[in-house]
Amino acid sequence: MGQTAAVPTTVLQAMQETNRLFSEQVVRNKQIAKLDSVYTEDGAILPPDSPIIRGRENIKRFWSKVILEAGLSDAPLTTVEAELVGDAAYEVGTAQLTFQGQSGTSQISVKYVVIWKQEANGSWKWHRDIWNPTVS
Amino acid sequence: MGQTAAVPTTVLQAMQETNRLFSEQVVRNKQIAKLDSVYTEDGAILPPDSPIIRGRENIKRFWSKVILEAGLSDAPLTTVEAELVGDAAYEVGTAQLTFQGQSGTSQISVKYVVIWKQEANGSWKWHRDIWNPTVS
């Protein structure tokens, strides 16, 4: 089935660090600029009900709207599986999105696939990122 | 950014053959059994508004419902990008889904990410498959 492999602990830790950065710094603390450390410069996201969004600056604009305007306030990520493929990786995971708006708090369960790449400095970032709701 | 590479023409042709198999044999001709040649045996799909579905037999049950009961009648796939990663690959693409039901014909534009793996016999199959609507 190909030379894929379980993700070594060191890589998994680096991935979890990036995931925490997104959940804690970007979403919870609303530090949109930290997305520089989450997505590759030529990253792309495929949000539900949207065309493909390419490039980190456009991705920052997207999350800026979702976090600062739509009120996304919490997004803890749970890795369901991760597999090293060559010197990249893919991850399947789930997230619980909490939105705090004027009409109260709402939650959405989503699942996602992320293609990860490692940058020259060793950090692991999201290169392709797609998600959808788990229950409508 | 790592040793990823454009997909060689031979691999791309093999991928397009698998995609055609899905669109033409499985969806258009309703030959559910042909999914054996589309998904890896331990493949998984992440449909919108559904939990993760694991294993080819469960995947066949899912598509059987969508094609034979919900009336999916056409699903041409367009590869937007494909990249070889180690001896696997990922693909970003779009599809136009046509449903023919008792109340007429409806269409949905979706986009997807597929993680591809090559089997021992050389054929390329979908290993992870997630999609969502492009416009709500």
mmCIF file of C-alpha atoms in Angstrom:
data_model
loop_
_atom_site.group_PDB
_atom_site.id
_atom_site.type_symbol
_atom_site.label_atom_id
_atom_site.label_comp_id
_atom_site.label_asym_id
_atom_site.label_seq_id
_atom_site.Cartn_x
_atom_site.Cartn_y
_atom_site.Cartn_z
ATOM 1 C CA MET A 1 0.000 0.000 0.000
ATOM 2 C CA GLY A 2 2.986 2.335 -0.215
ATOM 3 C CA GLN A 3 5.651 3.591 2.141
ATOM 4 C CA THR A 4 3.417 5.560 4.439
ATOM 5 C CA ALA A 5 4.137 5.369 8.135
ATOM 6 C CA ALA A 6 2.797 6.268 11.506
ATOM 7 C CA VAL A 7 3.846 9.781 12.446
ATOM 8 C CA PRO A 8 6.915 9.832 14.765
ATOM 9 C CA THR A 9 6.263 11.345 18.180
ATOM 10 C CA THR A 10 8.467 14.361 17.462
ATOM 11 C CA VAL A 11 6.465 15.189 14.328
ATOM 12 C CA LEU A 12 3.171 14.579 16.114
ATOM 13 C CA GLN A 13 4.244 16.971 18.850
ATOM 14 C CA ALA A 14 5.146 19.629 16.278
ATOM 15 C CA MET A 15 1.736 19.148 14.638
ATOM 16 C CA GLN A 16 -0.061 19.415 17.961
ATOM 17 C CA GLU A 17 1.862 22.609 18.680
ATOM 18 C CA THR A 18 0.575 24.110 15.428
ATOM 19 C CA ASN A 19 -2.962 22.931 16.200
ATOM 20 C CA ARG A 20 -2.799 24.489 19.659
ATOM 21 C CA LEU A 21 -1.509 27.721 18.130
ATOM 22 C CA PHE A 22 -4.641 27.837 15.987
ATOM 23 C CA SER A 23 -7.076 26.986 18.774
ATOM 24 C CA GLU A 24 -5.531 29.043 21.548
ATOM 25 C CA GLN A 25 -3.735 31.985 19.929
ATOM 26 C CA VAL A 26 -5.725 32.532 16.737
ATOM 27 C CA VAL A 27 -9.276 31.599 17.749
ATOM 28 C CA ARG A 28 -9.403 32.079 21.511
ATOM 29 C CA ASN A 29 -7.051 35.100 21.722
ATOM 30 C CA LYS A 30 -8.095 36.502 18.323
ATOM 31 C CA GLN A 31 -4.469 36.928 17.171
ATOM 32 C CA ILE A 32 -5.074 36.645 13.445
ATOM 33 C CA ALA A 33 -1.394 37.364 12.642
ATOM 34 C CA LYS A 34 -0.422 34.056 14.258
ATOM 35 C CA LEU A 35 -1.883 32.326 11.207
ATOM 36 C CA ASP A 36 1.557 32.981 9.672
ATOM 37 C CA SER A 37 2.738 30.090 11.851
ATOM 38 C CA VAL A 38 -0.245 27.856 11.049
ATOM 39 C CA TYR A 39 -0.567 27.926 7.228
ATOM 40 C CA THR A 40 2.082 27.640 4.527
ATOM 41 C CA GLU A 41 2.487 30.805 2.481
ATOM 42 C CA ASP A 42 0.851 29.120 -0.523
ATOM 43 C CA GLY A 43 -1.690 27.332 1.620
ATOM 44 C CA ALA A 44 -5.295 26.866 0.557
ATOM 45 C CA ILE A 45 -8.528 26.296 2.458
ATOM 46 C CA LEU A 46 -11.803 24.796 1.253
ATOM 47 C CA PRO A 47 -14.505 26.083 3.625
ATOM 48 C CA PRO A 48 -18.091 24.831 3.303
ATOM 49 C CA ASP A 49 -20.310 27.049 1.133
ATOM 50 C CA SER A 50 -17.311 28.892 -0.342
ATOM 51 C CA PRO A 51 -14.984 28.637 -3.318
ATOM 52 C CA ILE A 52 -11.379 27.519 -2.706
ATOM 53 C CA ILE A 53 -9.406 30.297 -0.969
ATOM 54 C CA ARG A 54 -5.707 30.420 -1.910
ATOM 55 C CA GLY A 55 -2.740 32.115 -0.254
ATOM 56 C CA ARG A 56 -2.081 32.914 3.392
ATOM 57 C CA GLU A 57 -3.202 36.536 3.158
ATOM 58 C CA ASN A 58 -6.605 35.518 1.794
ATOM 59 C CA ILE A 59 -6.817 32.786 4.429
ATOM 60 C CA LYS A 60 -6.145 35.390 7.138
ATOM 61 C CA ARG A 61 -8.935 37.534 5.721
ATOM 62 C CA PHE A 62 -11.311 34.554 5.867
ATOM 63 C CA TRP A 63 -10.546 33.664 9.487
ATOM 64 C CA SER A 64 -10.553 37.317 10.465
ATOM 65 C CA LYS A 65 -14.193 37.520 9.330
ATOM 66 C CA VAL A 66 -15.145 34.239 11.014
ATOM 67 C CA ILE A 67 -13.446 35.105 14.318
ATOM 68 C CA LEU A 68 -13.926 38.879 14.571
ATOM 69 C CA GLU A 69 -17.275 39.210 12.791
ATOM 70 C CA ALA A 70 -19.077 35.846 12.974
ATOM 71 C CA GLY A 71 -17.889 35.316 16.555
ATOM 72 C CA LEU A 72 -15.974 32.026 16.426
ATOM 73 C CA SER A 73 -14.656 31.893 19.995
ATOM 74 C CA ASP A 74 -13.390 28.348 20.488
ATOM 75 C CA ALA A 75 -12.205 25.582 18.149
ATOM 76 C CA PRO A 76 -10.404 22.758 19.940
ATOM 77 C CA LEU A 77 -9.009 20.229 17.445
ATOM 78 C CA THR A 78 -8.828 16.477 17.980
ATOM 79 C CA THR A 79 -6.539 14.415 15.772
ATOM 80 C CA VAL A 80 -8.313 11.199 14.752
ATOM 81 C CA GLU A 81 -5.444 9.920 12.621
ATOM 82 C CA ALA A 82 -2.227 11.228 11.144
ATOM 83 C CA GLU A 83 0.039 9.563 8.651
ATOM 84 C CA LEU A 84 3.436 10.553 7.339
ATOM 85 C CA VAL A 85 3.581 10.411 3.530
ATOM 86 C CA GLY A 86 7.043 11.093 2.143
ATOM 87 C CA ASP A 87 8.088 14.272 3.942
ATOM 88 C CA ALA A 88 4.534 15.567 4.186
ATOM 89 C CA ALA A 89 1.633 14.265 6.243
ATOM 90 C CA TYR A 90 -2.106 14.154 6.286
ATOM 91 C CA GLU A 91 -4.344 14.425 9.303
ATOM 92 C CA VAL A 92 -7.991 13.525 9.801
ATOM 93 C CA GLY A 93 -9.589 15.234 12.757
ATOM 94 C CA THR A 94 -12.644 16.660 14.428
ATOM 95 C CA ALA A 95 -13.361 20.056 15.940
ATOM 96 C CA GLN A 96 -16.083 21.573 18.044
ATOM 97 C CA LEU A 97 -16.717 25.149 16.887
ATOM 98 C CA THR A 98 -18.289 27.587 19.341
ATOM 99 C CA PHE A 99 -19.753 30.856 18.085
ATOM 100 C CA GLN A 100 -20.668 33.680 20.434
ATOM 101 C CA GLY A 101 -23.028 36.103 18.778
ATOM 102 C CA GLN A 102 -25.585 38.680 19.769
ATOM 103 C CA SER A 103 -28.243 35.982 19.818
ATOM 104 C CA GLY A 104 -26.285 33.724 22.165
ATOM 105 C CA THR A 105 -23.894 30.797 21.870
ATOM 106 C CA SER A 106 -24.067 28.083 19.211
ATOM 107 C CA GLN A 107 -21.931 25.028 18.528
ATOM 108 C CA ILE A 108 -21.125 23.064 15.381
ATOM 109 C CA SER A 109 -19.263 19.751 15.196
ATOM 110 C CA VAL A 110 -17.021 19.485 12.148
ATOM 111 C CA LYS A 111 -14.502 17.026 10.759
ATOM 112 C CA TYR A 112 -11.516 17.873 8.605
ATOM 113 C CA VAL A 113 -8.628 16.691 6.458
ATOM 114 C CA VAL A 114 -5.392 18.705 6.545
ATOM 115 C CA ILE A 115 -2.385 18.179 4.260
ATOM 116 C CA TRP A 116 0.672 19.149 6.279
ATOM 117 C CA LYS A 117 4.064 20.319 5.043
ATOM 118 C CA GLN A 118 7.270 20.920 6.905
ATOM 119 C CA GLU A 119 9.022 24.229 6.304
ATOM 120 C CA ALA A 120 12.776 24.701 6.002
ATOM 121 C CA ASN A 121 13.008 25.752 9.670
ATOM 122 C CA GLY A 122 11.415 22.466 10.722
ATOM 123 C CA SER A 123 7.963 23.772 11.666
ATOM 124 C CA TRP A 124 4.921 21.862 10.413
ATOM 125 C CA LYS A 125 2.127 23.861 8.803
ATOM 126 C CA TRP A 126 -1.276 23.365 7.209
ATOM 127 C CA HIS A 127 -0.992 23.346 3.417
ATOM 128 C CA ARG A 128 -4.474 22.234 2.417
ATOM 129 C CA ASP A 129 -7.391 22.412 4.834
ATOM 130 C CA ILE A 130 -10.963 21.238 4.182
ATOM 131 C CA TRP A 131 -13.797 20.618 6.626
ATOM 132 C CA ASN A 132 -17.529 20.033 6.780
ATOM 133 C CA PRO A 133 -20.216 19.637 9.446
ATOM 134 C CA THR A 134 -20.589 16.246 11.111
ATOM 135 C CA VAL A 135 -24.314 16.594 11.702
ATOM 136 C CA SER A 136 -26.434 19.086 9.797
ATOM 137 C CA MET B 1 8.842 23.073 1.265
ATOM 138 C CA GLY B 2 9.734 19.394 1.066
ATOM 139 C CA GLN B 3 10.190 16.875 -1.683
ATOM 140 C CA THR B 4 6.766 17.127 -3.174
ATOM 141 C CA ALA B 5 6.521 17.128 -6.920
ATOM 142 C CA ALA B 6 4.188 17.624 -9.801
ATOM 143 C CA VAL B 7 2.430 14.384 -10.622
ATOM 144 C CA PRO B 8 4.060 12.533 -13.552
ATOM 145 C CA THR B 9 1.819 12.114 -16.586
ATOM 146 C CA THR B 10 1.607 8.353 -16.140
ATOM 147 C CA VAL B 11 0.355 8.756 -12.575
ATOM 148 C CA LEU B 12 -2.041 11.510 -13.580
ATOM 149 C CA GLN B 13 -3.460 9.251 -16.277
ATOM 150 C CA ALA B 14 -3.947 6.451 -13.756
ATOM 151 C CA MET B 15 -5.694 8.884 -11.416
ATOM 152 C CA GLN B 16 -7.957 10.154 -14.172
ATOM 153 C CA GLU B 17 -8.826 6.562 -15.038
ATOM 154 C CA THR B 18 -9.969 5.982 -11.442
ATOM 155 C CA ASN B 19 -11.934 9.241 -11.461
ATOM 156 C CA ARG B 20 -13.622 8.275 -14.719
ATOM 157 C CA LEU B 21 -14.454 4.876 -13.256
ATOM 158 C CA PHE B 22 -16.279 6.623 -10.431
ATOM 159 C CA SER B 23 -18.138 9.112 -12.634
ATOM 160 C CA GLU B 24 -19.008 6.802 -15.495
ATOM 161 C CA GLN B 25 -19.256 3.268 -14.096
ATOM 162 C CA VAL B 26 -20.307 3.872 -10.491
ATOM 163 C CA VAL B 27 -22.489 6.975 -10.724
ATOM 164 C CA ARG B 28 -23.774 7.048 -14.289
ATOM 165 C CA ASN B 29 -24.099 3.271 -14.776
ATOM 166 C CA LYS B 30 -24.968 2.574 -11.109
ATOM 167 C CA GLN B 31 -22.373 -0.213 -10.834
ATOM 168 C CA ILE B 32 -21.747 0.063 -7.100
ATOM 169 C CA ALA B 33 -19.377 -2.951 -7.121
ATOM 170 C CA LYS B 34 -16.903 -0.931 -9.227
ATOM 171 C CA LEU B 35 -16.099 1.034 -6.068
ATOM 172 C CA ASP B 36 -13.688 -1.840 -5.336
ATOM 173 C CA SER B 37 -11.465 -0.244 -7.974
ATOM 174 C CA VAL B 38 -11.978 3.308 -6.689
ATOM 175 C CA TYR B 39 -11.345 3.129 -2.923
ATOM 176 C CA THR B 40 -8.613 1.366 -0.955
ATOM 177 C CA GLU B 41 -9.905 -1.470 1.220
ATOM 178 C CA ASP B 42 -9.264 0.600 4.366
ATOM 179 C CA GLY B 43 -10.439 3.800 2.722
ATOM 180 C CA ALA B 44 -12.494 6.410 4.560
ATOM 181 C CA ILE B 45 -14.893 9.107 3.423
ATOM 182 C CA LEU B 46 -15.996 12.267 5.226
ATOM 183 C CA PRO B 47 -19.350 13.268 3.684
ATOM 184 C CA PRO B 48 -21.044 16.518 4.743
ATOM 185 C CA ASP B 49 -23.570 16.099 7.577
ATOM 186 C CA SER B 50 -22.259 12.635 8.441
ATOM 187 C CA PRO B 51 -19.710 11.038 10.746
ATOM 188 C CA ILE B 52 -16.534 9.589 9.203
ATOM 189 C CA ILE B 53 -17.316 6.372 7.296
ATOM 190 C CA ARG B 54 -14.506 3.776 7.349
ATOM 191 C CA GLY B 55 -13.883 0.723 5.196
ATOM 192 C CA ARG B 56 -14.791 -0.005 1.599
ATOM 193 C CA GLU B 57 -17.895 -2.022 2.426
ATOM 194 C CA ASN B 58 -19.362 0.849 4.445
ATOM 195 C CA ILE B 59 -18.355 3.285 1.695
ATOM 196 C CA LYS B 60 -20.212 1.131 -0.844
ATOM 197 C CA ARG B 61 -23.293 1.204 1.381
ATOM 198 C CA PHE B 62 -23.083 5.019 1.528
ATOM 199 C CA TRP B 63 -22.791 5.510 -2.238
ATOM 200 C CA SER B 64 -25.414 2.857 -2.855
ATOM 201 C CA LYS B 65 -27.893 4.964 -0.876
ATOM 202 C CA VAL B 66 -26.847 8.210 -2.578
ATOM 203 C CA ILE B 67 -26.974 6.743 -6.100
ATOM 204 C CA LEU B 68 -29.844 4.239 -5.887
ATOM 205 C CA GLU B 69 -32.058 6.027 -3.336
ATOM 206 C CA ALA B 70 -31.190 9.751 -3.405
ATOM 207 C CA GLY B 71 -30.850 9.697 -7.192
ATOM 208 C CA LEU B 72 -27.277 10.900 -7.824
ATOM 209 C CA SER B 73 -27.106 10.465 -11.596
ATOM 210 C CA ASP B 74 -24.008 12.364 -12.678
ATOM 211 C CA ALA B 75 -20.785 13.466 -10.948
ATOM 212 C CA PRO B 76 -18.080 14.581 -13.374
ATOM 213 C CA LEU B 77 -14.835 15.334 -11.504
ATOM 214 C CA THR B 78 -12.380 18.103 -12.393
ATOM 215 C CA THR B 79 -8.864 17.951 -10.969
ATOM 216 C CA VAL B 80 -7.796 21.441 -9.880
ATOM 217 C CA GLU B 81 -4.383 20.355 -8.592
ATOM 218 C CA ALA B 82 -2.577 17.144 -7.811
ATOM 219 C CA GLU B 83 0.736 16.698 -6.066
ATOM 220 C CA LEU B 84 2.852 13.615 -5.506
ATOM 221 C CA VAL B 85 3.965 13.269 -1.877
ATOM 222 C CA GLY B 86 6.318 10.382 -1.276
ATOM 223 C CA ASP B 87 4.576 7.475 -2.951
ATOM 224 C CA ALA B 88 1.115 8.843 -2.274
ATOM 225 C CA ALA B 89 -0.618 11.903 -3.709
ATOM 226 C CA TYR B 90 -3.260 14.408 -2.873
ATOM 227 C CA GLU B 91 -5.769 15.936 -5.245
ATOM 228 C CA VAL B 92 -7.911 19.045 -4.960
ATOM 229 C CA GLY B 93 -10.876 19.079 -7.304
ATOM 230 C CA THR B 94 -14.401 20.126 -8.038
ATOM 231 C CA ALA B 95 -17.490 18.184 -9.036
ATOM 232 C CA GLN B 96 -20.944 18.984 -10.285
ATOM 233 C CA LEU B 97 -23.456 16.606 -8.699
ATOM 234 C CA THR B 98 -26.755 16.015 -10.486
ATOM 235 C CA PHE B 99 -29.651 14.400 -8.636
ATOM 236 C CA GLN B 100 -32.705 13.092 -10.430
ATOM 237 C CA GLY B 101 -35.599 12.647 -8.057
ATOM 238 C CA GLN B 102 -39.354 12.463 -8.166
ATOM 239 C CA SER B 103 -39.523 16.240 -7.810
ATOM 240 C CA GLY B 104 -37.191 16.862 -10.758
ATOM 241 C CA THR B 105 -33.506 17.488 -11.301
ATOM 242 C CA SER B 106 -31.220 19.412 -8.929
ATOM 243 C CA GLN B 107 -27.525 20.252 -9.048
ATOM 244 C CA ILE B 108 -24.925 20.913 -6.376
ATOM 245 C CA SER B 109 -21.374 22.188 -6.932
ATOM 246 C CA VAL B 110 -18.874 20.642 -4.546
ATOM 247 C CA LYS B 111 -15.121 20.750 -4.024
ATOM 248 C CA TYR B 112 -13.017 17.952 -2.576
ATOM 249 C CA VAL B 113 -9.655 16.765 -1.288
ATOM 250 C CA VAL B 114 -8.660 13.153 -1.944
ATOM 251 C CA ILE B 115 -5.607 11.379 -0.481
ATOM 252 C CA TRP B 116 -4.502 8.843 -3.071
ATOM 253 C CA LYS B 117 -2.534 5.636 -2.564
ATOM 254 C CA GLN B 118 -1.054 3.268 -5.064
ATOM 255 C CA GLU B 119 -1.802 -0.415 -4.607
ATOM 256 C CA ALA B 120 0.676 -3.246 -5.149
ATOM 257 C CA ASN B 121 -0.698 -3.861 -8.659
ATOM 258 C CA GLY B 122 0.027 -0.251 -9.594
ATOM 259 C CA SER B 123 -3.532 1.091 -9.590
ATOM 260 C CA TRP B 124 -4.184 4.402 -7.834
ATOM 261 C CA LYS B 125 -7.122 4.574 -5.432
ATOM 262 C CA TRP B 126 -8.878 7.025 -3.119
ATOM 263 C CA HIS B 127 -7.778 6.500 0.467
ATOM 264 C CA ARG B 128 -9.328 9.527 2.160
ATOM 265 C CA ASP B 129 -12.126 11.515 0.511
ATOM 266 C CA ILE B 130 -13.776 14.663 1.882
ATOM 267 C CA TRP B 131 -15.993 17.199 0.131
ATOM 268 C CA ASN B 132 -18.330 20.090 0.816
ATOM 269 C CA PRO B 133 -20.642 22.372 -1.163
ATOM 270 C CA THR B 134 -19.097 25.318 -2.985
ATOM 271 C CA VAL B 135 -22.153 27.545 -2.612
ATOM 272 C CA SER B 136 -24.839 26.933 -0.019
#
